[in-house]
Amino acid sequence: MMNHTMSTVITYLLILMGVAFFTLLERKALGYFQIRKGPNKVGIIGIPQPLADALKLFVKEWVMPTSSNYLPFILTPTVMLILALSLWQLFPSFMLSTQMTLGMLLFLCISSMAVYTTLMAGWASNSKYALLGAIRAMAQTISYEVTMTLIIIFYLFMMSQMDMVTIRLTNFSMPTITLSIPLATMWVVVILAETNRAPFDFAE
């Protein structure tokens, strides 16, 4: 039990660090695409920039809208982070103690719940402009969720499995991306849109 808890905590910390430095990589790439340097002031060629950004977030002044609903306003980002991190428990790992036979179904259920946190964030601020923005972002997210779900269902029909460990072992012997290149291309586009990354970052 203790080993499983420690592996989970270490996994979450590594995920957060990895996301921070992937963001730095994205900012560097966008900078060179636009013929500029990107973040390069902190440390050596800007490598510690994610750590500086994290420190800035922790020491920033706490701003709370006076008209907002306090408890939902605080809980919404927490629930959003918990949902995002809980998805990583479904992926195959050397320290995995259990194997879920319906892991992909749980993945679809958890990922679709992020829509409610977006709407809840807009509603909790008690501002009609924030609520309209949340509804717009929610409509965009739902449209991409439908496409992502259809792609995953097609892939699951092709694999005849819903267990991530079995799917991973199958991909070792035969990379299934080669069976459907157009589907893989659509998957990359949908994932970029789902995570609000460029060029689909207009929801922010």
CSV table of C-alpha atoms in Angstrom, one decimal:
chain,number,residue,atom,x,y,z
A,1,MET,CA,0.0,0.0,0.0
A,2,MET,CA,2.8,2.4,0.9
A,3,ASN,CA,4.7,1.6,-2.2
A,4,HIS,CA,1.6,2.2,-4.3
A,5,THR,CA,1.0,5.6,-2.6
A,6,MET,CA,4.7,6.6,-3.1
A,7,SER,CA,4.7,5.6,-6.7
A,8,THR,CA,1.4,7.6,-7.3
A,9,VAL,CA,2.9,10.7,-5.6
A,10,ILE,CA,6.1,10.5,-7.6
A,11,THR,CA,4.2,9.9,-10.8
A,12,TYR,CA,2.1,13.0,-10.2
A,13,LEU,CA,5.2,15.2,-9.4
A,14,LEU,CA,6.9,14.0,-12.5
A,15,ILE,CA,3.8,14.7,-14.6
A,16,LEU,CA,3.6,18.2,-13.3
A,17,MET,CA,7.3,18.8,-14.0
A,18,GLY,CA,7.0,17.3,-17.4
A,19,VAL,CA,4.0,19.5,-18.3
A,20,ALA,CA,6.0,22.5,-17.2
A,21,PHE,CA,8.9,21.8,-19.4
A,22,PHE,CA,6.8,20.8,-22.3
A,23,THR,CA,5.2,24.2,-22.0
A,24,LEU,CA,8.7,25.7,-22.2
A,25,LEU,CA,9.4,23.6,-25.3
A,26,GLU,CA,6.1,24.8,-26.9
A,27,ARG,CA,7.0,28.5,-26.1
A,28,LYS,CA,10.5,28.0,-27.6
A,29,ALA,CA,9.1,26.4,-30.7
A,30,LEU,CA,6.5,29.1,-31.2
A,31,GLY,CA,9.2,31.8,-30.7
A,32,TYR,CA,11.4,30.3,-33.4
A,33,PHE,CA,8.4,29.9,-35.7
A,34,GLN,CA,7.7,33.7,-35.3
A,35,ILE,CA,11.5,34.5,-35.8
A,36,ARG,CA,12.1,35.5,-32.1
A,37,LYS,CA,13.9,33.8,-29.2
A,38,GLY,CA,11.1,32.9,-26.9
A,39,PRO,CA,11.8,32.8,-23.1
A,40,ASN,CA,15.6,33.1,-22.6
A,41,LYS,CA,16.2,35.6,-19.7
A,42,VAL,CA,16.0,33.1,-16.8
A,43,GLY,CA,19.2,31.1,-16.2
A,44,ILE,CA,20.9,29.4,-19.1
A,45,ILE,CA,18.9,29.9,-22.4
A,46,GLY,CA,15.7,30.1,-20.3
A,47,ILE,CA,15.7,26.5,-19.1
A,48,PRO,CA,14.6,27.4,-15.4
A,49,GLN,CA,11.7,29.5,-16.8
A,50,PRO,CA,8.9,27.0,-15.7
A,51,LEU,CA,10.3,27.0,-12.1
A,52,ALA,CA,10.2,30.8,-12.2
A,53,ASP,CA,6.7,30.8,-13.5
A,54,ALA,CA,5.6,28.3,-10.7
A,55,LEU,CA,7.3,30.6,-8.0
A,56,LYS,CA,5.5,33.6,-9.5
A,57,LEU,CA,2.1,31.8,-9.2
A,58,PHE,CA,2.7,30.9,-5.6
A,59,VAL,CA,3.7,34.4,-4.5
A,60,LYS,CA,1.1,36.3,-6.4
A,61,GLU,CA,-1.6,38.3,-4.6
A,62,TRP,CA,-4.8,36.3,-3.9
A,63,VAL,CA,-7.6,38.0,-5.9
A,64,MET,CA,-11.1,37.0,-5.1
A,65,PRO,CA,-14.1,38.7,-6.9
A,66,THR,CA,-16.4,40.1,-4.3
A,67,SER,CA,-19.6,38.9,-6.0
A,68,SER,CA,-18.4,35.3,-6.6
A,69,ASN,CA,-19.6,32.1,-4.9
A,70,TYR,CA,-16.7,31.4,-2.7
A,71,LEU,CA,-16.8,27.6,-2.3
A,72,PRO,CA,-17.4,26.7,-5.9
A,73,PHE,CA,-14.9,29.3,-7.0
A,74,ILE,CA,-12.2,27.6,-4.9
A,75,LEU,CA,-13.2,24.0,-5.6
A,76,THR,CA,-13.5,24.2,-9.4
A,77,PRO,CA,-9.8,24.4,-10.2
A,78,THR,CA,-9.1,21.7,-7.6
A,79,VAL,CA,-11.6,19.3,-9.1
A,80,MET,CA,-10.2,20.1,-12.6
A,81,LEU,CA,-6.7,19.2,-11.4
A,82,ILE,CA,-7.8,16.0,-9.7
A,83,LEU,CA,-9.7,14.9,-12.8
A,84,ALA,CA,-6.6,15.6,-15.0
A,85,LEU,CA,-4.2,13.7,-12.7
A,86,SER,CA,-6.6,10.8,-12.1
A,87,LEU,CA,-6.5,9.9,-15.8
A,88,TRP,CA,-2.8,8.9,-15.3
A,89,GLN,CA,-3.8,6.1,-13.0
A,90,LEU,CA,-5.3,4.3,-15.9
A,91,PHE,CA,-2.2,4.1,-18.0
A,92,PRO,CA,0.1,1.1,-17.8
A,93,SER,CA,2.9,1.3,-15.3
A,94,PHE,CA,5.5,-1.1,-13.9
A,95,MET,CA,4.2,-0.3,-10.4
A,96,LEU,CA,0.5,-0.9,-11.4
A,97,SER,CA,-1.1,-3.3,-8.9
A,98,THR,CA,-4.4,-3.8,-10.7
A,99,GLN,CA,-5.4,-4.2,-14.3
A,100,MET,CA,-8.8,-2.6,-15.3
A,101,THR,CA,-10.6,-4.5,-18.0
A,102,LEU,CA,-12.7,-1.4,-18.8
A,103,GLY,CA,-10.0,1.2,-18.5
A,104,MET,CA,-10.8,3.0,-21.8
A,105,LEU,CA,-14.4,3.4,-20.7
A,106,LEU,CA,-13.4,5.0,-17.5
A,107,PHE,CA,-11.0,7.2,-19.5
A,108,LEU,CA,-13.9,8.5,-21.6
A,109,CYS,CA,-16.1,9.1,-18.5
A,110,ILE,CA,-13.4,11.1,-16.6
A,111,SER,CA,-12.4,13.1,-19.6
A,112,SER,CA,-16.0,14.1,-20.3
A,113,MET,CA,-16.4,15.4,-16.8
A,114,ALA,CA,-14.0,18.3,-17.5
A,115,VAL,CA,-16.9,20.0,-19.3
A,116,TYR,CA,-18.8,20.5,-16.1
A,117,THR,CA,-15.8,22.1,-14.3
A,118,THR,CA,-15.6,24.6,-17.2
A,119,LEU,CA,-19.2,25.6,-16.8
A,120,MET,CA,-18.9,25.6,-13.0
A,121,ALA,CA,-16.0,28.0,-13.2
A,122,GLY,CA,-18.0,30.5,-15.2
A,123,TRP,CA,-21.1,30.2,-13.0
A,124,ALA,CA,-19.2,30.5,-9.7
A,125,SER,CA,-17.8,33.9,-10.7
A,126,ASN,CA,-21.3,35.4,-10.7
A,127,SER,CA,-20.4,37.4,-13.8
A,128,LYS,CA,-22.5,37.2,-17.0
A,129,TYR,CA,-19.5,37.7,-19.2
A,130,ALA,CA,-17.6,34.9,-17.5
A,131,LEU,CA,-20.7,32.6,-17.8
A,132,LEU,CA,-21.0,33.4,-21.5
A,133,GLY,CA,-17.3,32.6,-22.0
A,134,ALA,CA,-17.7,29.4,-20.1
A,135,ILE,CA,-20.7,28.3,-22.2
A,136,ARG,CA,-18.7,29.1,-25.4
A,137,ALA,CA,-15.7,27.1,-24.2
A,138,MET,CA,-18.0,24.3,-23.1
A,139,ALA,CA,-19.7,24.1,-26.5
A,140,GLN,CA,-16.3,23.9,-28.2
A,141,THR,CA,-15.1,21.2,-25.7
A,142,ILE,CA,-18.2,19.1,-26.3
A,143,SER,CA,-17.8,19.3,-30.1
A,144,TYR,CA,-14.3,18.0,-29.8
A,145,GLU,CA,-15.2,15.4,-27.2
A,146,VAL,CA,-17.7,13.8,-29.6
A,147,THR,CA,-15.0,13.5,-32.3
A,148,MET,CA,-12.5,12.1,-29.8
A,149,THR,CA,-15.0,9.6,-28.5
A,150,LEU,CA,-15.9,8.4,-32.0
A,151,ILE,CA,-12.2,8.0,-32.9
A,152,ILE,CA,-11.5,6.0,-29.7
A,153,ILE,CA,-14.6,3.8,-30.2
A,154,PHE,CA,-13.5,3.0,-33.8
A,155,TYR,CA,-10.0,2.1,-32.5
A,156,LEU,CA,-11.5,-0.1,-29.7
A,157,PHE,CA,-13.6,-1.9,-32.3
A,158,MET,CA,-10.5,-2.6,-34.3
A,159,MET,CA,-8.6,-3.8,-31.2
A,160,SER,CA,-11.6,-5.7,-29.6
A,161,GLN,CA,-10.3,-4.7,-26.2
A,162,MET,CA,-10.9,-2.0,-23.6
A,163,ASP,CA,-8.0,-2.8,-21.4
A,164,MET,CA,-5.0,-0.4,-21.7
A,165,VAL,CA,-2.4,-2.9,-20.7
A,166,THR,CA,-3.5,-5.4,-23.4
A,167,ILE,CA,-3.7,-2.6,-26.0
A,168,ARG,CA,-0.2,-1.5,-25.1
A,169,LEU,CA,1.2,-5.0,-25.4
A,170,THR,CA,-0.6,-5.4,-28.8
A,171,ASN,CA,1.0,-2.1,-30.0
A,172,PHE,CA,4.5,-3.5,-29.1
A,173,SER,CA,4.1,-6.3,-31.6
A,174,MET,CA,2.2,-4.4,-34.3
A,175,PRO,CA,1.9,-0.5,-34.2
A,176,THR,CA,-1.8,-0.1,-35.0
A,177,ILE,CA,-1.2,3.5,-36.1
A,178,THR,CA,0.0,2.1,-39.4
A,179,LEU,CA,-3.5,0.6,-40.0
A,180,SER,CA,-5.2,3.9,-40.2
A,181,ILE,CA,-3.0,6.9,-40.9
A,182,PRO,CA,-6.0,9.3,-41.6
A,183,LEU,CA,-7.5,8.3,-38.2
A,184,ALA,CA,-4.2,9.0,-36.5
A,185,THR,CA,-4.0,12.4,-38.1
A,186,MET,CA,-7.5,13.3,-37.0
A,187,TRP,CA,-6.5,12.1,-33.5
A,188,VAL,CA,-3.6,14.5,-33.3
A,189,VAL,CA,-5.8,17.4,-34.4
A,190,VAL,CA,-8.5,16.5,-31.9
A,191,ILE,CA,-6.0,16.2,-29.0
A,192,LEU,CA,-4.6,19.7,-29.8
A,193,ALA,CA,-8.1,21.1,-29.8
A,194,GLU,CA,-9.0,19.2,-26.6
A,195,THR,CA,-6.1,20.6,-24.7
A,196,ASN,CA,-6.5,24.1,-26.1
A,197,ARG,CA,-3.0,24.3,-27.6
A,198,ALA,CA,-2.0,26.3,-30.6
A,199,PRO,CA,-3.6,26.7,-33.2
A,200,PHE,CA,-6.8,25.8,-31.2
A,201,ASP,CA,-6.1,28.1,-28.2
A,202,PHE,CA,-8.8,30.7,-28.9
A,203,ALA,CA,-10.9,29.3,-26.0
A,204,GLU,CA,-8.5,31.0,-23.6
